[in-house]
Amino acid sequence: MSKILVTGANGQLGTVLTKKLAEKYGEENIIASDLNSANNHQFEILDVTDFNALKKIVLKYKITQIYHLAAILSANGEKYPLNTWDINMKTFFNVLEVARLHQVEKVFFPSSIAVFGNNIERINTPQSPNLTPSTVYGISKVAGENWAKYYFDKYGLDVRSIRYPGVIGHQSLPGGGTTDYAVDIFHKAVNNVNFECFLSAETTLPMIYMDDAIRATIELMEAPKNNIKVRTSYNIAGMSFNPKQLTKVIQKTYSTFKVSYKPDFRQQIAESWPMSIDDNNAKQDWNWAPKYNLETMAEDMIHHLKEKYEKENCFI
Ligand code: AKB
Protein backbone atom coordinates (compact mmCIF):
# COMPACT_ATOMS: atom_id res chain seq x y z
CA MET A 1 0.00 0.00 0.00
CA SER A 2 1.30 3.47 -0.92
CA LYS A 3 1.94 6.00 1.84
CA ILE A 4 1.91 9.43 0.27
CA LEU A 5 3.40 12.69 1.51
CA VAL A 6 2.21 15.92 -0.11
CA THR A 7 4.30 19.04 0.46
CA GLY A 8 2.73 22.44 -0.16
CA ALA A 9 -0.62 20.78 0.57
CA ASN A 10 -2.34 24.08 1.37
CA GLY A 11 -1.51 25.65 -1.99
CA GLN A 12 -3.66 26.01 -5.13
CA LEU A 13 -2.91 22.54 -6.50
CA GLY A 14 -2.07 20.94 -3.16
CA THR A 15 -5.51 21.57 -1.65
CA VAL A 16 -7.29 19.77 -4.46
CA LEU A 17 -4.70 17.07 -5.12
CA THR A 18 -4.52 16.05 -1.45
CA LYS A 19 -8.29 15.62 -1.32
CA LYS A 20 -8.30 13.55 -4.51
CA LEU A 21 -5.42 11.35 -3.30
CA ALA A 22 -7.21 10.78 0.01
CA GLU A 23 -10.40 9.72 -1.84
CA LYS A 24 -8.38 7.36 -4.01
CA TYR A 25 -5.90 5.83 -1.59
CA GLY A 26 -7.68 6.34 1.77
CA GLU A 27 -7.26 9.15 4.33
CA GLU A 28 -4.99 6.96 6.44
CA ASN A 29 -2.46 6.75 3.59
CA ILE A 30 -2.11 10.48 2.88
CA ILE A 31 0.00 12.88 4.92
CA ALA A 32 -0.50 16.52 4.04
CA SER A 33 2.20 19.01 4.97
CA ASP A 34 2.81 22.72 4.71
CA LEU A 35 4.48 25.58 6.58
CA ASN A 36 1.50 26.21 8.80
CA SER A 37 -2.18 25.68 9.59
CA ALA A 38 -3.43 22.13 9.37
CA ASN A 39 -5.99 21.23 6.70
CA ASN A 40 -8.59 18.45 6.87
CA HIS A 41 -6.18 15.55 6.44
CA GLN A 42 -3.49 13.86 8.54
CA PHE A 43 -1.18 16.85 8.74
CA GLU A 44 2.43 17.71 9.60
CA ILE A 45 3.91 21.17 9.77
CA LEU A 46 6.94 20.97 7.49
CA ASP A 47 9.49 23.43 6.16
CA VAL A 48 10.97 21.35 3.32
CA THR A 49 14.18 23.39 3.35
CA ASP A 50 14.88 21.46 6.58
CA PHE A 51 16.33 18.09 5.46
CA ASN A 52 16.06 16.47 8.90
CA ALA A 53 12.44 17.53 9.41
CA LEU A 54 11.53 16.00 6.04
CA LYS A 55 13.48 12.82 6.81
CA LYS A 56 11.73 12.45 10.17
CA ILE A 57 8.29 12.53 8.53
CA VAL A 58 9.31 10.13 5.76
CA LEU A 59 10.59 7.63 8.36
CA LYS A 60 7.68 8.16 10.77
CA TYR A 61 5.03 7.28 8.17
CA LYS A 62 7.18 4.95 6.00
CA ILE A 63 6.45 7.19 3.03
CA THR A 64 6.60 5.51 -0.42
CA GLN A 65 5.59 8.47 -2.63
CA ILE A 66 6.18 12.22 -2.37
CA TYR A 67 4.22 14.82 -4.31
CA HIS A 68 6.45 17.85 -3.86
CA LEU A 69 4.24 20.87 -4.53
CA ALA A 70 5.85 23.50 -2.29
CA ALA A 71 7.03 26.33 -4.57
CA ILE A 72 7.08 30.07 -5.26
CA LEU A 73 5.46 31.01 -8.59
CA SER A 74 6.63 33.22 -11.44
CA ALA A 75 5.54 36.73 -10.42
CA ASN A 76 6.59 36.41 -6.78
CA GLY A 77 9.80 34.76 -7.96
CA GLU A 78 10.84 37.99 -9.67
CA LYS A 79 10.33 39.87 -6.39
CA TYR A 80 12.21 37.39 -4.18
CA PRO A 81 14.86 35.65 -6.30
CA LEU A 82 17.05 34.19 -3.54
CA ASN A 83 14.12 32.95 -1.54
CA THR A 84 12.61 31.47 -4.69
CA TRP A 85 15.77 29.54 -5.48
CA ASP A 86 15.84 28.14 -1.93
CA ILE A 87 12.17 27.25 -1.80
CA ASN A 88 12.04 25.78 -5.29
CA MET A 89 15.44 24.12 -5.45
CA LYS A 90 16.77 23.36 -1.99
CA THR A 91 13.48 21.72 -1.09
CA PHE A 92 13.50 19.58 -4.22
CA PHE A 93 17.07 18.49 -3.54
CA ASN A 94 16.05 17.51 -0.02
CA VAL A 95 13.14 15.51 -1.41
CA LEU A 96 15.35 13.74 -3.96
CA GLU A 97 18.02 12.90 -1.39
CA VAL A 98 15.59 11.70 1.27
CA ALA A 99 13.78 9.64 -1.39
CA ARG A 100 17.03 8.09 -2.61
CA LEU A 101 18.29 7.27 0.88
CA HIS A 102 15.04 6.04 2.42
CA GLN A 103 13.33 3.81 -0.13
CA VAL A 104 10.74 6.28 -1.40
CA GLU A 105 9.56 4.67 -4.64
CA LYS A 106 8.15 7.62 -6.58
CA VAL A 107 8.45 11.39 -6.55
CA PHE A 108 6.26 13.93 -8.35
CA PHE A 109 7.80 17.27 -9.35
CA PRO A 110 5.61 20.06 -10.76
CA SER A 111 7.28 21.91 -13.60
CA SER A 112 5.72 24.68 -15.66
CA ILE A 113 5.38 26.36 -19.06
CA ALA A 114 7.77 28.89 -17.45
CA VAL A 115 10.67 26.62 -18.51
CA PHE A 116 10.28 28.07 -22.02
CA GLY A 117 11.81 31.43 -22.84
CA ASN A 118 12.02 33.92 -25.65
CA ASN A 119 13.66 31.63 -28.22
CA ILE A 120 10.81 29.21 -28.79
CA GLU A 121 8.08 28.64 -31.32
CA ARG A 122 5.23 30.12 -29.30
CA ILE A 123 2.50 28.24 -31.12
CA ASN A 124 2.38 24.51 -30.45
CA THR A 125 5.63 24.72 -28.49
CA PRO A 126 7.36 21.34 -28.81
CA GLN A 127 8.49 19.07 -25.98
CA SER A 128 12.21 19.67 -26.34
CA PRO A 129 13.31 23.06 -27.64
CA ASN A 130 16.26 24.93 -26.12
CA LEU A 131 15.10 25.97 -22.68
CA THR A 132 16.14 29.55 -21.94
CA PRO A 133 13.65 30.70 -19.31
CA SER A 134 13.11 34.39 -18.63
CA THR A 135 12.23 34.17 -14.93
CA VAL A 136 13.81 33.03 -11.67
CA TYR A 137 10.92 30.61 -11.34
CA GLY A 138 11.50 29.23 -14.85
CA ILE A 139 15.23 28.82 -14.18
CA SER A 140 14.47 26.86 -11.02
CA LYS A 141 12.02 24.62 -12.90
CA VAL A 142 14.53 23.85 -15.68
CA ALA A 143 17.12 22.98 -13.03
CA GLY A 144 14.54 20.82 -11.24
CA GLU A 145 13.70 18.96 -14.46
CA ASN A 146 17.36 18.21 -15.02
CA TRP A 147 17.85 17.02 -11.44
CA ALA A 148 14.81 14.77 -11.85
CA LYS A 149 16.40 13.17 -14.90
CA TYR A 150 19.78 12.93 -13.16
CA TYR A 151 18.32 11.06 -10.16
CA PHE A 152 16.48 8.71 -12.50
CA ASP A 153 19.54 8.04 -14.70
CA LYS A 154 22.04 7.78 -11.85
CA TYR A 155 20.02 6.19 -9.03
CA GLY A 156 16.93 4.80 -10.75
CA LEU A 157 14.69 7.05 -8.61
CA ASP A 158 11.29 7.15 -10.30
CA VAL A 159 10.74 10.91 -10.55
CA ARG A 160 7.83 12.02 -12.76
CA SER A 161 6.89 15.53 -13.79
CA ILE A 162 4.41 17.69 -15.71
CA ARG A 163 4.89 21.18 -17.13
CA TYR A 164 1.65 22.75 -15.93
CA PRO A 165 0.01 25.49 -17.97
CA GLY A 166 -1.89 28.09 -15.90
CA VAL A 167 -4.25 26.14 -13.63
CA ILE A 168 -7.83 27.40 -13.22
CA GLY A 169 -9.98 26.06 -10.41
CA HIS A 170 -12.85 27.10 -8.15
CA GLN A 171 -11.61 25.14 -5.13
CA SER A 172 -8.55 27.24 -4.28
CA LEU A 173 -6.81 30.50 -5.13
CA PRO A 174 -3.47 30.78 -6.91
CA GLY A 175 -0.87 33.12 -5.45
CA GLY A 176 1.97 35.01 -7.11
CA GLY A 177 1.69 33.63 -10.64
CA THR A 178 1.35 35.22 -14.09
CA THR A 179 -1.73 33.19 -15.00
CA ASP A 180 -3.61 34.10 -11.77
CA TYR A 181 -5.82 36.60 -13.61
CA ALA A 182 -7.75 33.71 -15.18
CA VAL A 183 -8.98 32.66 -11.73
CA ASP A 184 -9.45 36.13 -10.21
CA ILE A 185 -11.62 37.24 -13.13
CA PHE A 186 -14.25 34.60 -12.28
CA HIS A 187 -14.45 35.62 -8.62
CA LYS A 188 -15.06 39.21 -9.71
CA ALA A 189 -17.64 38.30 -12.37
CA VAL A 190 -19.67 36.10 -10.00
CA ASN A 191 -19.67 38.97 -7.48
CA ASN A 192 -20.75 41.54 -10.11
CA VAL A 193 -17.53 43.48 -9.65
CA ASN A 194 -15.61 44.73 -12.70
CA PHE A 195 -12.09 43.41 -13.19
CA GLU A 196 -8.76 45.12 -13.90
CA CYS A 197 -6.50 42.72 -15.78
CA PHE A 198 -2.71 42.88 -15.37
CA LEU A 199 -2.17 41.32 -18.81
CA SER A 200 -3.21 42.93 -22.10
CA ALA A 201 -6.39 41.81 -23.86
CA GLU A 202 -4.59 39.84 -26.57
CA THR A 203 -2.13 37.89 -24.39
CA THR A 204 -2.73 34.25 -25.24
CA LEU A 205 -1.47 31.62 -22.78
CA PRO A 206 -1.95 27.88 -22.32
CA MET A 207 -4.29 27.02 -19.45
CA ILE A 208 -5.80 23.91 -17.93
CA TYR A 209 -8.86 23.28 -15.76
CA MET A 210 -8.10 22.02 -12.25
CA ASP A 211 -9.97 18.73 -12.77
CA ASP A 212 -7.83 17.97 -15.81
CA ALA A 213 -4.62 19.05 -14.04
CA ILE A 214 -5.31 16.75 -11.08
CA ARG A 215 -6.32 13.86 -13.31
CA ALA A 216 -3.17 14.31 -15.41
CA THR A 217 -1.01 14.24 -12.29
CA ILE A 218 -2.51 11.03 -10.95
CA GLU A 219 -2.60 9.35 -14.38
CA LEU A 220 1.07 10.13 -14.90
CA MET A 221 1.98 8.81 -11.45
CA GLU A 222 -0.03 5.61 -12.00
CA ALA A 223 1.25 4.90 -15.53
CA PRO A 224 3.48 1.83 -15.92
CA LYS A 225 7.12 2.78 -15.33
CA ASN A 226 8.23 1.60 -18.77
CA ASN A 227 5.80 4.00 -20.46
CA ILE A 228 7.50 7.04 -18.97
CA LYS A 229 9.95 8.03 -21.68
CA VAL A 230 10.34 11.71 -20.77
CA ARG A 231 12.34 11.93 -17.57
CA THR A 232 12.64 15.71 -17.48
CA SER A 233 8.99 16.82 -17.60
CA TYR A 234 6.00 16.33 -19.90
CA ASN A 235 4.29 19.11 -21.86
CA ILE A 236 0.53 18.93 -21.34
CA ALA A 237 -2.10 21.09 -22.99
CA GLY A 238 -5.63 21.94 -21.92
CA MET A 239 -6.85 25.05 -23.74
CA SER A 240 -5.42 28.38 -24.91
CA PHE A 241 -7.09 31.78 -24.70
CA ASN A 242 -6.47 35.45 -24.04
CA PRO A 243 -8.24 37.76 -21.52
CA LYS A 244 -10.50 39.18 -24.24
CA GLN A 245 -11.73 35.73 -25.27
CA LEU A 246 -12.24 34.69 -21.65
CA THR A 247 -14.21 37.89 -20.96
CA LYS A 248 -16.51 37.19 -23.92
CA VAL A 249 -17.30 33.73 -22.60
CA ILE A 250 -18.00 35.06 -19.09
CA GLN A 251 -20.24 37.78 -20.57
CA LYS A 252 -22.55 35.05 -21.90
CA THR A 253 -23.64 34.69 -18.26
CA TYR A 254 -22.80 38.15 -16.89
CA SER A 255 -23.63 40.46 -19.81
CA THR A 256 -22.76 43.69 -17.96
CA PHE A 257 -19.38 42.41 -16.69
CA LYS A 258 -16.54 44.72 -17.74
CA VAL A 259 -12.78 44.27 -17.86
CA SER A 260 -10.18 47.04 -18.07
CA TYR A 261 -6.53 46.45 -18.86
CA LYS A 262 -3.48 47.69 -16.99
CA PRO A 263 -0.53 45.48 -17.96
CA ASP A 264 2.30 45.39 -15.40
CA PHE A 265 5.61 43.50 -15.12
CA ARG A 266 3.78 40.21 -15.62
CA GLN A 267 3.07 41.15 -19.24
CA GLN A 268 6.73 40.63 -20.14
CA ILE A 269 6.76 37.26 -18.41
CA ALA A 270 3.64 36.15 -20.30
CA GLU A 271 5.13 37.25 -23.62
CA SER A 272 8.09 34.94 -23.13
CA TRP A 273 5.84 31.91 -22.61
CA PRO A 274 4.13 29.68 -25.18
CA MET A 275 0.70 30.50 -26.57
CA SER A 276 -0.12 26.82 -27.06
CA ILE A 277 1.56 23.52 -26.30
CA ASP A 278 2.37 20.36 -28.24
CA ASP A 279 1.61 17.52 -25.83
CA ASN A 280 1.99 14.56 -28.17
CA ASN A 281 4.55 12.82 -25.94
CA ALA A 282 2.11 12.78 -23.02
CA LYS A 283 -0.65 11.54 -25.33
CA GLN A 284 1.49 8.72 -26.68
CA ASP A 285 3.21 7.64 -23.46
CA TRP A 286 0.36 7.71 -20.91
CA ASN A 287 -2.77 8.50 -22.95
CA TRP A 288 -3.13 12.08 -21.79
CA ALA A 289 -6.30 13.84 -23.04
CA PRO A 290 -7.91 16.97 -21.54
CA LYS A 291 -11.68 16.99 -21.03
CA TYR A 292 -12.35 20.73 -20.62
CA ASN A 293 -12.22 23.52 -23.19
CA LEU A 294 -12.72 27.26 -22.63
CA GLU A 295 -16.54 27.07 -22.71
CA THR A 296 -16.99 24.00 -20.48
CA MET A 297 -14.36 25.25 -18.05
CA ALA A 298 -16.07 28.67 -17.73
CA GLU A 299 -19.48 27.08 -17.28
CA ASP A 300 -18.21 24.82 -14.48
CA MET A 301 -16.25 27.63 -12.77
CA ILE A 302 -19.30 29.92 -12.71
CA HIS A 303 -21.58 27.14 -11.48
CA HIS A 304 -19.29 26.24 -8.55
CA LEU A 305 -18.34 29.78 -7.57
CA LYS A 306 -21.99 30.90 -7.57
CA GLU A 307 -22.81 27.95 -5.33
CA LYS A 308 -19.86 28.70 -3.04
CA TYR A 309 -20.64 32.39 -2.55
CA GLU A 310 -24.36 31.74 -2.11
CA LYS A 311 -23.70 29.01 0.46
CA GLU A 312 -21.27 31.13 2.44
CA ASN A 313 -23.54 34.13 1.98
CA CYS A 314 -20.39 36.15 1.75
CA PHE A 315 -19.72 38.15 -1.37
CA ILE A 316 -16.60 40.17 -2.19
C1 AKB B 1 2.53 30.96 -12.88
O1 AKB B 1 1.79 31.75 -13.49
O2 AKB B 1 3.60 31.28 -12.37
C2 AKB B 1 2.10 29.50 -12.80
C3 AKB B 1 2.71 28.69 -13.87
C4 AKB B 1 2.24 28.81 -15.26
O3 AKB B 1 3.59 27.92 -13.61
N1 AKB B 1 0.69 29.40 -12.83
XYZ file of C-alpha atoms and ligand atoms in Angstrom:
324
model
C 0.000 0.000 0.000
C 1.299 3.466 -0.918
C 1.944 5.998 1.841
C 1.912 9.429 0.265
C 3.400 12.693 1.511
C 2.209 15.921 -0.111
C 4.304 19.045 0.463
C 2.726 22.435 -0.161
C -0.618 20.780 0.569
C -2.341 24.079 1.375
C -1.510 25.654 -1.991
C -3.659 26.014 -5.128
C -2.913 22.538 -6.496
C -2.070 20.943 -3.155
C -5.506 21.575 -1.649
C -7.289 19.773 -4.462
C -4.701 17.067 -5.117
C -4.523 16.046 -1.446
C -8.291 15.623 -1.321
C -8.299 13.554 -4.506
C -5.420 11.353 -3.305
C -7.212 10.783 0.008
C -10.397 9.721 -1.839
C -8.379 7.363 -4.009
C -5.900 5.826 -1.587
C -7.685 6.344 1.772
C -7.259 9.153 4.329
C -4.987 6.964 6.440
C -2.460 6.754 3.592
C -2.109 10.478 2.883
C 0.001 12.881 4.919
C -0.503 16.519 4.036
C 2.203 19.014 4.969
C 2.806 22.723 4.706
C 4.479 25.579 6.577
C 1.500 26.213 8.804
C -2.176 25.682 9.587
C -3.431 22.126 9.372
C -5.990 21.234 6.705
C -8.590 18.451 6.873
C -6.183 15.548 6.436
C -3.487 13.863 8.540
C -1.177 16.845 8.741
C 2.434 17.705 9.602
C 3.913 21.170 9.774
C 6.939 20.966 7.493
C 9.490 23.428 6.156
C 10.969 21.353 3.322
C 14.177 23.393 3.347
C 14.879 21.455 6.577
C 16.326 18.087 5.463
C 16.058 16.471 8.904
C 12.444 17.528 9.411
C 11.535 16.000 6.043
C 13.483 12.817 6.805
C 11.731 12.455 10.170
C 8.289 12.533 8.534
C 9.309 10.130 5.757
C 10.586 7.628 8.361
C 7.676 8.162 10.774
C 5.025 7.278 8.172
C 7.177 4.948 5.999
C 6.449 7.186 3.025
C 6.598 5.508 -0.421
C 5.591 8.466 -2.630
C 6.179 12.216 -2.374
C 4.215 14.825 -4.312
C 6.454 17.850 -3.862
C 4.245 20.875 -4.532
C 5.848 23.498 -2.286
C 7.031 26.325 -4.570
C 7.079 30.068 -5.260
C 5.460 31.007 -8.595
C 6.635 33.220 -11.444
C 5.542 36.730 -10.423
C 6.593 36.411 -6.784
C 9.805 34.759 -7.958
C 10.842 37.993 -9.666
C 10.330 39.869 -6.393
C 12.208 37.390 -4.177
C 14.859 35.649 -6.298
C 17.053 34.186 -3.542
C 14.122 32.946 -1.541
C 12.611 31.474 -4.690
C 15.772 29.543 -5.478
C 15.844 28.142 -1.933
C 12.169 27.248 -1.803
C 12.038 25.784 -5.293
C 15.437 24.118 -5.449
C 16.773 23.364 -1.985
C 13.480 21.723 -1.086
C 13.496 19.576 -4.222
C 17.074 18.486 -3.537
C 16.049 17.507 -0.016
C 13.137 15.511 -1.415
C 15.355 13.738 -3.960
C 18.015 12.903 -1.389
C 15.589 11.696 1.271
C 13.778 9.643 -1.390
C 17.030 8.094 -2.613
C 18.288 7.266 0.884
C 15.044 6.040 2.425
C 13.326 3.810 -0.127
C 10.736 6.284 -1.396
C 9.564 4.666 -4.643
C 8.147 7.620 -6.577
C 8.451 11.393 -6.546
C 6.260 13.927 -8.346
C 7.797 17.273 -9.348
C 5.610 20.058 -10.763
C 7.285 21.908 -13.604
C 5.723 24.681 -15.656
C 5.376 26.363 -19.056
C 7.768 28.887 -17.453
C 10.673 26.622 -18.514
C 10.279 28.069 -22.016
C 11.806 31.428 -22.835
C 12.022 33.922 -25.655
C 13.665 31.635 -28.219
C 10.814 29.210 -28.788
C 8.079 28.644 -31.325
C 5.233 30.121 -29.303
C 2.503 28.243 -31.123
C 2.378 24.509 -30.454
C 5.625 24.716 -28.495
C 7.363 21.335 -28.810
C 8.490 19.074 -25.979
C 12.214 19.667 -26.340
C 13.306 23.057 -27.641
C 16.257 24.929 -26.122
C 15.105 25.968 -22.678
C 16.143 29.549 -21.945
C 13.646 30.701 -19.306
C 13.110 34.389 -18.633
C 12.233 34.165 -14.930
C 13.813 33.032 -11.671
C 10.918 30.610 -11.335
C 11.502 29.226 -14.849
C 15.230 28.817 -14.183
C 14.467 26.860 -11.018
C 12.016 24.623 -12.896
C 14.531 23.854 -15.683
C 17.121 22.977 -13.034
C 14.539 20.824 -11.244
C 13.704 18.959 -14.456
C 17.358 18.206 -15.023
C 17.848 17.020 -11.436
C 14.806 14.773 -11.849
C 16.400 13.172 -14.904
C 19.778 12.927 -13.156
C 18.317 11.064 -10.163
C 16.479 8.705 -12.500
C 19.537 8.042 -14.698
C 22.038 7.777 -11.852
C 20.022 6.188 -9.035
C 16.927 4.795 -10.749
C 14.688 7.051 -8.614
C 11.291 7.151 -10.304
C 10.738 10.908 -10.551
C 7.833 12.024 -12.760
C 6.894 15.525 -13.793
C 4.414 17.688 -15.707
C 4.887 21.184 -17.125
C 1.648 22.750 -15.929
C 0.014 25.489 -17.966
C -1.889 28.095 -15.905
C -4.251 26.145 -13.632
C -7.827 27.402 -13.221
C -9.981 26.055 -10.411
C -12.853 27.101 -8.148
C -11.610 25.141 -5.133
C -8.551 27.245 -4.276
C -6.813 30.499 -5.131
C -3.474 30.776 -6.906
C -0.869 33.117 -5.453
C 1.968 35.006 -7.106
C 1.690 33.629 -10.640
C 1.347 35.218 -14.087
C -1.734 33.192 -14.997
C -3.613 34.101 -11.770
C -5.817 36.596 -13.613
C -7.750 33.710 -15.183
C -8.978 32.656 -11.725
C -9.445 36.134 -10.210
C -11.619 37.239 -13.126
C -14.248 34.595 -12.279
C -14.447 35.621 -8.618
C -15.057 39.213 -9.708
C -17.643 38.300 -12.365
C -19.667 36.103 -10.000
C -19.671 38.966 -7.481
C -20.746 41.537 -10.106
C -17.528 43.476 -9.649
C -15.612 44.727 -12.697
C -12.089 43.413 -13.186
C -8.760 45.123 -13.897
C -6.497 42.720 -15.775
C -2.709 42.881 -15.365
C -2.173 41.319 -18.811
C -3.207 42.930 -22.096
C -6.392 41.811 -23.858
C -4.585 39.835 -26.567
C -2.127 37.894 -24.394
C -2.734 34.248 -25.242
C -1.473 31.624 -22.785
C -1.952 27.877 -22.321
C -4.290 27.021 -19.446
C -5.800 23.909 -17.932
C -8.856 23.279 -15.764
C -8.104 22.017 -12.250
C -9.972 18.732 -12.769
C -7.829 17.969 -15.815
C -4.624 19.048 -14.041
C -5.306 16.754 -11.076
C -6.322 13.860 -13.309
C -3.171 14.307 -15.410
C -1.010 14.244 -12.295
C -2.505 11.034 -10.950
C -2.599 9.355 -14.381
C 1.071 10.126 -14.897
C 1.979 8.806 -11.451
C -0.028 5.607 -12.001
C 1.248 4.901 -15.529
C 3.476 1.828 -15.917
C 7.116 2.781 -15.334
C 8.226 1.604 -18.775
C 5.797 4.002 -20.458
C 7.503 7.036 -18.966
C 9.949 8.027 -21.679
C 10.344 11.706 -20.775
C 12.341 11.932 -17.571
C 12.643 15.710 -17.476
C 8.995 16.819 -17.605
C 5.996 16.325 -19.900
C 4.289 19.107 -21.858
C 0.534 18.926 -21.335
C -2.105 21.086 -22.987
C -5.628 21.942 -21.918
C -6.845 25.048 -23.740
C -5.421 28.379 -24.909
C -7.087 31.783 -24.702
C -6.471 35.455 -24.038
C -8.240 37.760 -21.519
C -10.501 39.178 -24.239
C -11.733 35.725 -25.274
C -12.243 34.695 -21.652
C -14.212 37.891 -20.956
C -16.512 37.191 -23.919
C -17.303 33.726 -22.602
C -17.997 35.064 -19.086
C -20.245 37.783 -20.566
C -22.546 35.053 -21.897
C -23.645 34.687 -18.257
C -22.800 38.146 -16.889
C -23.625 40.455 -19.807
C -22.756 43.690 -17.955
C -19.381 42.409 -16.688
C -16.538 44.723 -17.738
C -12.777 44.275 -17.856
C -10.182 47.039 -18.066
C -6.531 46.451 -18.863
C -3.482 47.691 -16.992
C -0.531 45.481 -17.959
C 2.295 45.386 -15.401
C 5.609 43.501 -15.120
C 3.784 40.207 -15.620
C 3.070 41.151 -19.242
C 6.729 40.628 -20.142
C 6.759 37.256 -18.408
C 3.637 36.146 -20.298
C 5.133 37.254 -23.623
C 8.091 34.942 -23.125
C 5.842 31.915 -22.608
C 4.133 29.677 -25.184
C 0.697 30.497 -26.574
C -0.123 26.825 -27.059
C 1.557 23.523 -26.300
C 2.365 20.363 -28.240
C 1.610 17.520 -25.829
C 1.992 14.557 -28.171
C 4.551 12.816 -25.942
C 2.114 12.781 -23.021
C -0.653 11.544 -25.329
C 1.495 8.724 -26.684
C 3.214 7.636 -23.459
C 0.362 7.707 -20.914
C -2.769 8.496 -22.949
C -3.135 12.078 -21.792
C -6.295 13.843 -23.040
C -7.911 16.968 -21.543
C -11.679 16.993 -21.034
C -12.350 20.727 -20.618
C -12.216 23.523 -23.186
C -12.724 27.264 -22.628
C -16.536 27.070 -22.710
C -16.990 24.005 -20.483
C -14.363 25.247 -18.046
C -16.067 28.665 -17.731
C -19.481 27.078 -17.276
C -18.206 24.819 -14.478
C -16.254 27.635 -12.773
C -19.296 29.920 -12.709
C -21.576 27.145 -11.478
C -19.292 26.240 -8.551
C -18.340 29.780 -7.573
C -21.985 30.896 -7.567
C -22.806 27.955 -5.335
C -19.859 28.696 -3.039
C -20.644 32.393 -2.551
C -24.357 31.739 -2.106
C -23.702 29.006 0.463
C -21.273 31.126 2.438
C -23.544 34.132 1.977
C -20.388 36.150 1.754
C -19.724 38.151 -1.374
C -16.601 40.165 -2.190
C 2.526 30.962 -12.882
O 1.787 31.746 -13.490
O 3.602 31.282 -12.371
C 2.101 29.505 -12.799
C 2.712 28.691 -13.874
C 2.242 28.811 -15.263
O 3.592 27.915 -13.611
N 0.688 29.403 -12.831
